[in-house]
XYZ file of C-alpha atoms in Angstrom:
609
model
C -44.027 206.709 114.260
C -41.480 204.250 115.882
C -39.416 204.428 112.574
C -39.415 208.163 112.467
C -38.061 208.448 115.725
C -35.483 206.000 115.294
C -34.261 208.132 113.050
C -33.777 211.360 115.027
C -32.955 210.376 118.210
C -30.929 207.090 117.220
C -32.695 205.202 119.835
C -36.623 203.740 119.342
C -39.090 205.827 121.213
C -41.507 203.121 122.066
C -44.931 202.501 123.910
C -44.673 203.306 127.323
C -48.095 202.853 128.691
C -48.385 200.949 131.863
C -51.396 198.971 132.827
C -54.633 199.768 134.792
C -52.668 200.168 137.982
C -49.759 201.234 137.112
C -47.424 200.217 138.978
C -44.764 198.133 136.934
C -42.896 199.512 133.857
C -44.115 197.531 130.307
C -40.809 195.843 128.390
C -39.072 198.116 126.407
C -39.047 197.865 122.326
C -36.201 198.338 120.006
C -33.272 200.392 121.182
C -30.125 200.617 119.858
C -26.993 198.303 120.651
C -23.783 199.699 121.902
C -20.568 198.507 121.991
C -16.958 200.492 123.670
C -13.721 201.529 122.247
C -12.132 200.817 125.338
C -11.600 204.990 125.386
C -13.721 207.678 126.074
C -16.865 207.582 123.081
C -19.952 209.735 122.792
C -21.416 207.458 120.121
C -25.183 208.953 120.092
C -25.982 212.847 120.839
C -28.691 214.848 119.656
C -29.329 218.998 120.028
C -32.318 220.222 121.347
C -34.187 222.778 118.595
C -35.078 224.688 121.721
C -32.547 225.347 124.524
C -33.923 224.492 128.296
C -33.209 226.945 131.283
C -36.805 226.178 132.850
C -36.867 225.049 136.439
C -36.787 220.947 136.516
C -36.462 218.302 133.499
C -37.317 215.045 133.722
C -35.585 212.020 131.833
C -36.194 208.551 131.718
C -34.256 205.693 129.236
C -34.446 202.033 129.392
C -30.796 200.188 129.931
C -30.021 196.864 129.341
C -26.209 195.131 129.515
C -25.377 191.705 128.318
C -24.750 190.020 131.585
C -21.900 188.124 129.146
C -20.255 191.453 128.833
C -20.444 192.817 132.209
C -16.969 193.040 134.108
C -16.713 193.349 137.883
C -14.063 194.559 139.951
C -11.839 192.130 140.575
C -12.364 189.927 138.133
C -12.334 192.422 135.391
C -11.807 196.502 135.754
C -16.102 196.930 136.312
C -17.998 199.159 133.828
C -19.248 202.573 133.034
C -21.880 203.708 130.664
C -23.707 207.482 131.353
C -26.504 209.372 129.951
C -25.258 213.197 130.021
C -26.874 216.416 129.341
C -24.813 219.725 128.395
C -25.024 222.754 127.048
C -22.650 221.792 124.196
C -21.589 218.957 121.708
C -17.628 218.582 122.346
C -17.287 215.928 119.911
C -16.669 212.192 120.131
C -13.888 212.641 122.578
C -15.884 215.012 125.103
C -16.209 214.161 128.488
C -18.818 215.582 129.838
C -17.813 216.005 133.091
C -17.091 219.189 135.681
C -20.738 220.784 136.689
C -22.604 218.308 133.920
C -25.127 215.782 135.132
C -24.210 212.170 134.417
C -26.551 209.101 134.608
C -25.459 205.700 134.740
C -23.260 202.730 136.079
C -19.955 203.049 137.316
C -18.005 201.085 139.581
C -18.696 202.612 142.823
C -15.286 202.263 145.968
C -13.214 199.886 143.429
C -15.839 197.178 144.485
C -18.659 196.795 142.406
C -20.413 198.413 139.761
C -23.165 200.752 141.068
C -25.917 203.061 139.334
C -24.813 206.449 139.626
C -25.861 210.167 139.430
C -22.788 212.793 138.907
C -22.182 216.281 138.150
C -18.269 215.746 138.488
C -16.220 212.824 138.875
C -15.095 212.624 142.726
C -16.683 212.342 146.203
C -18.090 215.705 146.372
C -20.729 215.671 143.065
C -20.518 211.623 142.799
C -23.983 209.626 144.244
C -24.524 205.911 144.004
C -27.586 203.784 143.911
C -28.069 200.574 143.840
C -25.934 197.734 142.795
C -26.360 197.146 138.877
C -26.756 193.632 137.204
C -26.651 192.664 133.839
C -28.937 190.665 131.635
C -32.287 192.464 132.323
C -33.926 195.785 131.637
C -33.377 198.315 134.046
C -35.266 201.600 133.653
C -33.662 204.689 134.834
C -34.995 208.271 135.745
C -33.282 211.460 136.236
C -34.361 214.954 137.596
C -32.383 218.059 136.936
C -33.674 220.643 139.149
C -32.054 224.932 139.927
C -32.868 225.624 143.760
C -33.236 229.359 142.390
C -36.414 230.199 139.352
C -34.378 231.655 136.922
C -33.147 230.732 133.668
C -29.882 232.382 134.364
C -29.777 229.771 137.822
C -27.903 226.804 137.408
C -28.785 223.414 137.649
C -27.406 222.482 141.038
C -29.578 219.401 141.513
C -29.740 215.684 140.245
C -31.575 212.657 141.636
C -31.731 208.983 140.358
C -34.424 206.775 140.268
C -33.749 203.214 139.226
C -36.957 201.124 137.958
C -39.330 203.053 139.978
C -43.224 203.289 140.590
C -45.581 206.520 140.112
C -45.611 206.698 143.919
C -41.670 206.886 143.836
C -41.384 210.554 143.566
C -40.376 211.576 146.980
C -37.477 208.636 147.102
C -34.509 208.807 144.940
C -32.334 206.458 144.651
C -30.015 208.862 144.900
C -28.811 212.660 144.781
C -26.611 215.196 144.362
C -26.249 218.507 144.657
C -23.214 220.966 142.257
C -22.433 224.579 143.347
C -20.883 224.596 139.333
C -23.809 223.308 137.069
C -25.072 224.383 134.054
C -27.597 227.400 133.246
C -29.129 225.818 130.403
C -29.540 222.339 128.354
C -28.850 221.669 124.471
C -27.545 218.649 123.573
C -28.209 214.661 125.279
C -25.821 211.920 124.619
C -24.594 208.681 125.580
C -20.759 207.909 126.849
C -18.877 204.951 127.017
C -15.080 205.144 128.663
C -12.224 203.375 129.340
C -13.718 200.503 131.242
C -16.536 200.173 128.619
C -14.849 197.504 125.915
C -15.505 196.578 121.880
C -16.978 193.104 123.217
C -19.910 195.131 125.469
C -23.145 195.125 124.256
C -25.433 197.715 125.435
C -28.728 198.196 124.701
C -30.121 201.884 125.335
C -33.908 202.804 124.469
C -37.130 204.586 125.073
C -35.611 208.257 125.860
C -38.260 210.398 126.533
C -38.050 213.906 128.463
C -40.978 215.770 130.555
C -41.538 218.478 132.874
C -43.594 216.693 134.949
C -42.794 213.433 136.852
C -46.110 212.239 135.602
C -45.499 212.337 132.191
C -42.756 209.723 131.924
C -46.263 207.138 132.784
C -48.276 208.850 130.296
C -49.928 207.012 127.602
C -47.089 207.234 124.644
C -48.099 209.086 121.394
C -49.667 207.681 118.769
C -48.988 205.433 116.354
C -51.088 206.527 113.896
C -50.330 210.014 112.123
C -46.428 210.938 111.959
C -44.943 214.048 112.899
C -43.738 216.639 110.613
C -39.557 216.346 110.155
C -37.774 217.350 113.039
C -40.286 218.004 115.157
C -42.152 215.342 117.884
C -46.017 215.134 117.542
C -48.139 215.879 120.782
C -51.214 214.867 122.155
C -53.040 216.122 125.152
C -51.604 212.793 126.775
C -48.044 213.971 126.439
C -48.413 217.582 125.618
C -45.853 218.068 129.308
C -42.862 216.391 127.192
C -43.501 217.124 123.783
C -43.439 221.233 124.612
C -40.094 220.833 125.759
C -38.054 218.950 122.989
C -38.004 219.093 119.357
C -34.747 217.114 118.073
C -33.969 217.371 114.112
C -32.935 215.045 111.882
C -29.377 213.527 112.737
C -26.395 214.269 110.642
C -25.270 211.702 108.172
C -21.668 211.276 110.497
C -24.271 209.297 113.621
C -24.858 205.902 113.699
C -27.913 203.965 113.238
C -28.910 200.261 113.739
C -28.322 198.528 110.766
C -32.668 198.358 109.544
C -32.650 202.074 110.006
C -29.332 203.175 108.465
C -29.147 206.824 107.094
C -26.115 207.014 105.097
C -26.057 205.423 101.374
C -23.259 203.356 100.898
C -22.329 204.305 97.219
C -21.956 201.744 94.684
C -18.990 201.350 92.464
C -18.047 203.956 89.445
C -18.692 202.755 86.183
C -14.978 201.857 84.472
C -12.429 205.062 83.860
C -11.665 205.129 80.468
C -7.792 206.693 79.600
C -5.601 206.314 76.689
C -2.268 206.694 78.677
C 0.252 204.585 77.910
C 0.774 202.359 81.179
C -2.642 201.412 81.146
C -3.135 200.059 78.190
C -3.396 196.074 77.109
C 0.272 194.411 76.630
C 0.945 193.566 73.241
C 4.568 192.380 71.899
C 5.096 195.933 69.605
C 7.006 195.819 66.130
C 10.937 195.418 66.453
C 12.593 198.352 64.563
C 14.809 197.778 62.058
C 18.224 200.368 61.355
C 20.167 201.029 59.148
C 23.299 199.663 61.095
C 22.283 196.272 62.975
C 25.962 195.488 63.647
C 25.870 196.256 67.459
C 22.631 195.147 68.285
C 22.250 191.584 70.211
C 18.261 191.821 71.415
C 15.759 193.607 70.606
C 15.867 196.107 73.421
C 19.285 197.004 71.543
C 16.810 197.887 68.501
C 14.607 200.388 70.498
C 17.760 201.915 71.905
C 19.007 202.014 68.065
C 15.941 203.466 67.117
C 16.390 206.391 69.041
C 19.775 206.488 68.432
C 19.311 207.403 64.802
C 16.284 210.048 65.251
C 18.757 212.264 67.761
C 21.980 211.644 65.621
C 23.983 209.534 68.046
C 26.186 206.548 68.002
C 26.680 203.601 70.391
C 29.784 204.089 72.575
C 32.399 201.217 72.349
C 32.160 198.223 73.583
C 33.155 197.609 77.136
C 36.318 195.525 77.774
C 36.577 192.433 79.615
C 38.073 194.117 83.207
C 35.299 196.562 83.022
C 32.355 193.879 82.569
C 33.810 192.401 85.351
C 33.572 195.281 87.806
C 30.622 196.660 86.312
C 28.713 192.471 87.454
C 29.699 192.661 90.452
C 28.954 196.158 91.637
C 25.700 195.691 90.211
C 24.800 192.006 91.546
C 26.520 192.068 94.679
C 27.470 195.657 95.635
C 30.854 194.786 96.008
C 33.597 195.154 93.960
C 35.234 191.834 92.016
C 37.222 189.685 94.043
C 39.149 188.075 90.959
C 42.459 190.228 89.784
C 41.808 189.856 85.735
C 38.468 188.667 84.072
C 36.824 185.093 84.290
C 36.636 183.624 81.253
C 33.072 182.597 81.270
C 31.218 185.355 82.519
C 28.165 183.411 82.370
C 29.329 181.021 85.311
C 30.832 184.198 87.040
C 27.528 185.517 86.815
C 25.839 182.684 87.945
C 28.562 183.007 91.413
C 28.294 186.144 92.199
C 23.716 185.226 91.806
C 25.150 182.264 94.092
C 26.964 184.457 96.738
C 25.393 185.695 99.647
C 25.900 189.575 99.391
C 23.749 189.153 96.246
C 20.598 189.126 98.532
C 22.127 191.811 101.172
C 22.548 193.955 98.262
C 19.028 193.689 96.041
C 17.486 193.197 99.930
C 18.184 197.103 100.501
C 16.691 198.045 97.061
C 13.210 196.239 98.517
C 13.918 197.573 101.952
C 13.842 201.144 100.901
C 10.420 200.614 99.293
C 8.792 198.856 102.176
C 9.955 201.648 103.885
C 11.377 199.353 106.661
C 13.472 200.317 109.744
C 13.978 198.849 113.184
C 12.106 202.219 115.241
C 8.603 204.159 114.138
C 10.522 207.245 113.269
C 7.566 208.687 113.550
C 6.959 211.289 116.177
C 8.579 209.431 119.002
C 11.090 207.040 117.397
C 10.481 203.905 119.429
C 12.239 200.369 118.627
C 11.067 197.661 116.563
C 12.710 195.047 118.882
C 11.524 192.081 116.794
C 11.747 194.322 112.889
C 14.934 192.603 112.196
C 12.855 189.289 110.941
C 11.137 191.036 108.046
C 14.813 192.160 106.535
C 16.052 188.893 106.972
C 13.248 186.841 105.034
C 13.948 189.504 102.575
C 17.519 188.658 102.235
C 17.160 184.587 102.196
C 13.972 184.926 100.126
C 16.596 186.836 97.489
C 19.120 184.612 97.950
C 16.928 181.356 97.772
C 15.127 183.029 94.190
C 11.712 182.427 95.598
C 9.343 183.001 92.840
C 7.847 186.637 92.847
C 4.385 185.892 92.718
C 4.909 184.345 96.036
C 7.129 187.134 97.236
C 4.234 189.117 96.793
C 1.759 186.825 98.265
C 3.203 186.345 101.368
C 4.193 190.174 101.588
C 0.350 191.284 101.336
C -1.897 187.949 102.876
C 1.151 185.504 104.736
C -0.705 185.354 107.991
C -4.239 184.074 105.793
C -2.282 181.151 103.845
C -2.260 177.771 104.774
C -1.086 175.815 106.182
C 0.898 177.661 109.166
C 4.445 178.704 108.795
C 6.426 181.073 110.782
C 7.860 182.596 107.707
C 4.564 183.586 106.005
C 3.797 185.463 108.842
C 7.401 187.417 109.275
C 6.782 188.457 105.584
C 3.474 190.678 106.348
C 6.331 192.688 107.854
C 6.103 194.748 104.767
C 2.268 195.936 106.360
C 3.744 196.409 109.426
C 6.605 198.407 108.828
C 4.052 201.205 108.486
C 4.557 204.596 110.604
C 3.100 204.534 113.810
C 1.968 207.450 115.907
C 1.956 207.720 119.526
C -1.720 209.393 119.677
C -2.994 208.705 123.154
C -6.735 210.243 122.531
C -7.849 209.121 119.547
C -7.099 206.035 118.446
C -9.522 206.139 115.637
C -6.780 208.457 113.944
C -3.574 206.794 115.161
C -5.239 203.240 113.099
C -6.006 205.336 110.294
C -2.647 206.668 109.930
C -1.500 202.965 110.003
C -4.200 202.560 107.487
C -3.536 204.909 105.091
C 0.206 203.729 104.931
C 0.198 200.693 103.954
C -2.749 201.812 101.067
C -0.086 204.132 99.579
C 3.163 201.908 100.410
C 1.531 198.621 98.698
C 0.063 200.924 95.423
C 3.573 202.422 95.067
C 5.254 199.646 95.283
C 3.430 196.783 93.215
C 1.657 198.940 91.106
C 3.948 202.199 90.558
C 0.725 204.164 91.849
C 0.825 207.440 93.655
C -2.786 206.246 95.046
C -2.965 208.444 97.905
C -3.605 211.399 95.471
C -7.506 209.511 95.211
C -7.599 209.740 99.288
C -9.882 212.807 99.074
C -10.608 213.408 95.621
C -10.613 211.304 92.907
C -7.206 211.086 91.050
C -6.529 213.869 88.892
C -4.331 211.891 86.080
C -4.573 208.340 86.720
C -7.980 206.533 86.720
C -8.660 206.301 89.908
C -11.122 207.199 91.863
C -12.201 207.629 95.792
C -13.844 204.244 95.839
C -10.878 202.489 94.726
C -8.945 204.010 97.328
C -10.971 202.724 100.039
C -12.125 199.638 98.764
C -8.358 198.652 98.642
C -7.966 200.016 102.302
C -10.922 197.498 102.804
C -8.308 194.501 102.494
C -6.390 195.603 105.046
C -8.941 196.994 107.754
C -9.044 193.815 110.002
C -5.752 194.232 110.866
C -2.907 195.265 112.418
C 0.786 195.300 112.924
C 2.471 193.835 116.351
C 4.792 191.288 117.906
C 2.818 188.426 116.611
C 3.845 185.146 118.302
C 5.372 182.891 115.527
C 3.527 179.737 117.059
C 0.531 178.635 118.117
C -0.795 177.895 121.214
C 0.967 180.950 123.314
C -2.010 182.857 124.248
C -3.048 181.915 127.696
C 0.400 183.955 128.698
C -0.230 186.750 127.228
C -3.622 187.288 128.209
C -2.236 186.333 131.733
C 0.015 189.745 131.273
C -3.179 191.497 129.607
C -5.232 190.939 132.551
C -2.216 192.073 135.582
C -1.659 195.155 133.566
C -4.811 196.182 132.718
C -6.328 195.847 136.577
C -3.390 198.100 137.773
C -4.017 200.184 135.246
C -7.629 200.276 135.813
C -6.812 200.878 139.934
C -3.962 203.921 138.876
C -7.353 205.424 136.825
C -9.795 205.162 139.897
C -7.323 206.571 141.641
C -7.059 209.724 139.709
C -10.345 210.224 139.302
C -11.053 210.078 143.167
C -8.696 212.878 143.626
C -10.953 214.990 140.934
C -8.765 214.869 138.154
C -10.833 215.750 135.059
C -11.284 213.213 132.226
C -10.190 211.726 129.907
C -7.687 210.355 132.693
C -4.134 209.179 130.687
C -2.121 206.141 132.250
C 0.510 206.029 130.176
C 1.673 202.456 129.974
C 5.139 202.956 130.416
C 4.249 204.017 134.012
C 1.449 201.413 134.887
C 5.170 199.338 136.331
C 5.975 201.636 138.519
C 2.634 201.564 140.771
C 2.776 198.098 141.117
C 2.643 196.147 144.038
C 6.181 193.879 145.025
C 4.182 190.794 144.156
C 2.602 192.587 141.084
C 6.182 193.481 140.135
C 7.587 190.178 140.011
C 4.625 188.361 138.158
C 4.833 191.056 136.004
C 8.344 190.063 135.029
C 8.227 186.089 135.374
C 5.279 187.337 132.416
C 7.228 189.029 130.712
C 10.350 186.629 131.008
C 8.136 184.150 129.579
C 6.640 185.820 126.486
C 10.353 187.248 125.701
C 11.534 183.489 125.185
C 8.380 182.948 122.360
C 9.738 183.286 118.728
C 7.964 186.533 117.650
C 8.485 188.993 114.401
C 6.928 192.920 113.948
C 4.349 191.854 111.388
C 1.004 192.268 110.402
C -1.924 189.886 111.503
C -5.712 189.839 111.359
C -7.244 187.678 114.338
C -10.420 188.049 112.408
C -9.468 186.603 108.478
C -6.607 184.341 109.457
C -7.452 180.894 110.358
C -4.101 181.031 112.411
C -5.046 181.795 116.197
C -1.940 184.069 117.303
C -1.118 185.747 120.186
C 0.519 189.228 120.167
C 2.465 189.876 122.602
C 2.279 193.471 124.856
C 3.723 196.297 122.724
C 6.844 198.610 123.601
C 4.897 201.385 121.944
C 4.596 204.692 124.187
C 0.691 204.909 123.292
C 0.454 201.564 121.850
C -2.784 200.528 119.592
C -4.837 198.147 121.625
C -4.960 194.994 119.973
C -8.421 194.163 120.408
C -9.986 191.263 118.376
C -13.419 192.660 118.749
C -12.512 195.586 117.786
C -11.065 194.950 114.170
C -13.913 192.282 113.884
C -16.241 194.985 114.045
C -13.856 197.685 111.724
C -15.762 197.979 108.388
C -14.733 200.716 105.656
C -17.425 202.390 104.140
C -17.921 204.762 100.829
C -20.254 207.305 102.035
């Protein structure tokens, strides 16, 4: 029964008996662990099979927050985790806000984080409870009430009970009252937010709904026959809940804890068989032989001969000596020939002009061009690269000092994982990083895939002569490639993520010195907003978090900065989680910049569904 209703409601629906006096709440079993985006999330929501307009609803969940995890204000920027109800989905982005009853924690006069009971951000629909504390179970009970019995009323009414007894009916915890509710309930979820971070861990469980206040201490149904799909079983016991709410089955898109997962990862294709050319086993072929071998010097001369003779042409003449020497140096350097009449050994005037300097300027801008490199995004809003320059460099001297390609390519694609440390190895994962970069300030999810995608296509184009991203949806429709190949390449690269990275070791106490000033103003310009009733999802951007600082916030903000500018650092590409290197990044110039959250990629997995 448990495992059934793990799987539609994402969350365990346990035993909730108490004992013979009743008067204590039993632990809570199972539940599902939660972690933030450090953005507004609704990771787990569910529609009700049968709307409710009737004239109270009960809820009751169990909560739990690693006291590890749990900021408060001051130290950190405090928390916030709700339980809404609505009378739509909205997607993952959704707030859920303005006339829709919230349950939760949130961080209650910038001061500490409170349990909390909300139809709209703001002092008028905003109630706090008690002050919350990590590390233990807390149990928390809501009542959505209409003053008026209709089903056209709206709910104008929400209290908050935090672990109460049977006898705690006539004593909230809190309430609050909404002249702009809702008329009817469909869906239940769970939000994080902004304050709610990848290194949280949540643990929400035991949802269960009733029409009575008496049936959240009912004797929990049985264990022993299972319900039929998408439907919850009754007994006389809970027959008050179970009339009310029938959830289905989720959708394959939800999340589930890892024992109770509903997708099916799919395993890899069998081998795609093709007989075109470029795919085929090398093997030396069978040197042609002409009829007129005068003019040929290697055997590439012989293939060109070949061909020569099936479409009736001739070689042209032989260049002369002047126009060798032009034709070198263009081509090696770019530039034309510095001497006034031809060398007479062009193989040491070759081996100068390999020798000079503007031989790795001029093959550097060949590579360039494929890495798609430049010193801004160019994408949407065309912001600098201030540290890009690095990458085109090392591209230049790695040219010009003939470093072997295999380890061109090496330290192009993994330089931050190989050992043991250099600066350079990291400045040449500046081929990742010069991938576009959006400025998407709501969904992040998106503005990393776009990063991700990128460097997919750049790195297949340009080491394998793929057009890969043609297998991004579909699998390909003329090479043989398919889906999963796509995206168990993109696998390699999901852990990270392009940035300033610090080019030495040892410089992160600064930065997360800078992390922590700009994030608490930040946090403060947020509360701020939202006490003045702006709707959410409330948008600092960063480039304005400066100008609300305090004098003293000012100035530590630039002896910070001051600092961090004098550190070596390159645009490149760096996975906290792979590389044994530990590397600060330092703050991004970026007008919605990606957070750089180790966490975060720790937890980024790519999946074939």
């Amino acid at each position: 029964m448990i495992r059934f209703l793990t799987r539609f409601l994402c969350l365990v629906l346990s035993s909730t008996a108490v004992g013979e006096e009743r008067n204590a709440w039993l632990p809570g079993t199972g539940g599902l662990e939660i972690h933030g985006t450090g953005a507004r999330q609704n990771p787990l929501r569910r529609a009700f099979q049968t709307p409710f307009s009737g004239l109270e609803l009960f809820v009751r969940f169990r909560l739990n927050y690693d006291a590890d995890s749990v900021d408060e204000p001051g130290k950190g920027d405090g928390e916030f985790f709700v339980l809404w109800l609505d009378d739509s989905d909205g997607g993952d982005r959704a707030t859920h806000s303005g006339g829709v009853p919230n349950l939760g924690i949130h961080v209650k006069d910038g001061a500490a984080n409170h349990f909390m009971a909300r139809f709209t951000a703001g002092a008028s629909e905003e109630r706090y409870g008690p002050a919350f504390t990590g590390g233990k179970d807390h149990w928390m009970v809501g009542r959505l009430s209409k003053s008026k019995p209709s089903p056209d009323a709206p709910f104008d009414c929400l209290e908050l009970w935090v672990n109460p007894m049977p006898g705690s009916r006539p004593t909230p915890d809190a309430a609050v009252r909404s002249g702009n509710g809702l008329a009817e309930i469909r869906w239940v979820g769970f939000s994080t937010g902004g304050k709610t971070e990848p290194t949280d861990r949540i643990t929400a469980g035991d949802l269960r709904f009733a029409t009575r206040w008496e049936g959240l201490f009912d004797e929990a149904i049985a264990d022993s026959e299972a319900p039929l799909p998408g439907r919850i079983g009754s007994t006389e016991a809970n027959e008050p809940e179970t009339e009310l709410v029938s959830i289905p089955d989720p959708p394959a898109y939800m999340p589930l804890p890892e024992p109770e997962r509903i997708w099916e990862v799919k395993p890899p294709p069998e081998s795609v068989v093709t007989d075109h050319w470029a795919f085929q086993p090398l093997k030396r072929p069978e040197v042609p032989k002409l009829r007129d071998e005068s003019w040929v010097q290697t055997p590439i001369d012989a293939f060109v001969g070949q061909r020569h003779e099936i479409d009736g042409l001739t070689p042209a003449p032989q260049a002369d000596d002047s126009t060798l020497t032009r034709r070198m140096a263009l081509t090696i350097t770019g530039l034309p020939p510095m001497l006034d009449q031809a060398p007479a050994d062009f193989d040491a005037y070759a081996d100068d002009l390999l020798d000079s300097p503007a031989y790795g300027e001029s093959w550097a801008r060949q590579w360039l061009d494929l890495a798609r490199w430049a010193e801004s995004n160019g994408y949407q809003h065309n912001r600098d690269r201030q540290n890009a320059w690095n990458y085109r460099d090392w591209v230049v001297t790695s040219l010009n000092r003939d470093l072997p390609y295999d380890e061109f390519i090496r330290k192009q694609i993994a330089g931050d994982e190989i050992e043991p440390f250099e600066p350079d190895n990291v400045v040449a994962t500046g081929f990742l990083a010069s991938a576009r970069y959006s400025g998407n300030e709501l969904d992040k999810l998106i503005q990393r895939n776009d990063i991700l995608v990128d460097v997919v296509n750049t790195t297949a184009k340009t080491f394998l002569g793929l057009t890969m991203e043609c297998a991004q949806c579909h699998d390909h429709f003329f090479d043989p490639l398919t889906q999963w190949d796509y995206y168990r390449m993109q696998a390699f690269f999901a852990q990270g993520q392009p940035g300033d990275v610090v080019l030495e070791e040892g410089a992160g106490e600064l930065v997360r010195q800078r992390h922590g000033l700009f994030e608490s103003v930040r946090t403060r310009m947020e509360e701020n907003l939202r006490a003045k009733g702006q709707p959410e999802p409330i948008l600092v951007s960063p480039e304005g978090v400066p100008k609300s600082m305090t004098a003293a916030e000012k100035r530590k903000l630039a002896e910070l900065d001051a600092a961090i500018a004098k550190l070596p650092q390159s645009w490149a590409y760096y996975s906290p989680v792979t590389s044994p290197h530990r590397l600060a990044v330092a703050p991004s110039i970026q007008r919605w910049p990606l957070p750089f959250q180790e966490e975060a990629l720790r937890l980024s997995k790519v999946r074939f569904l």
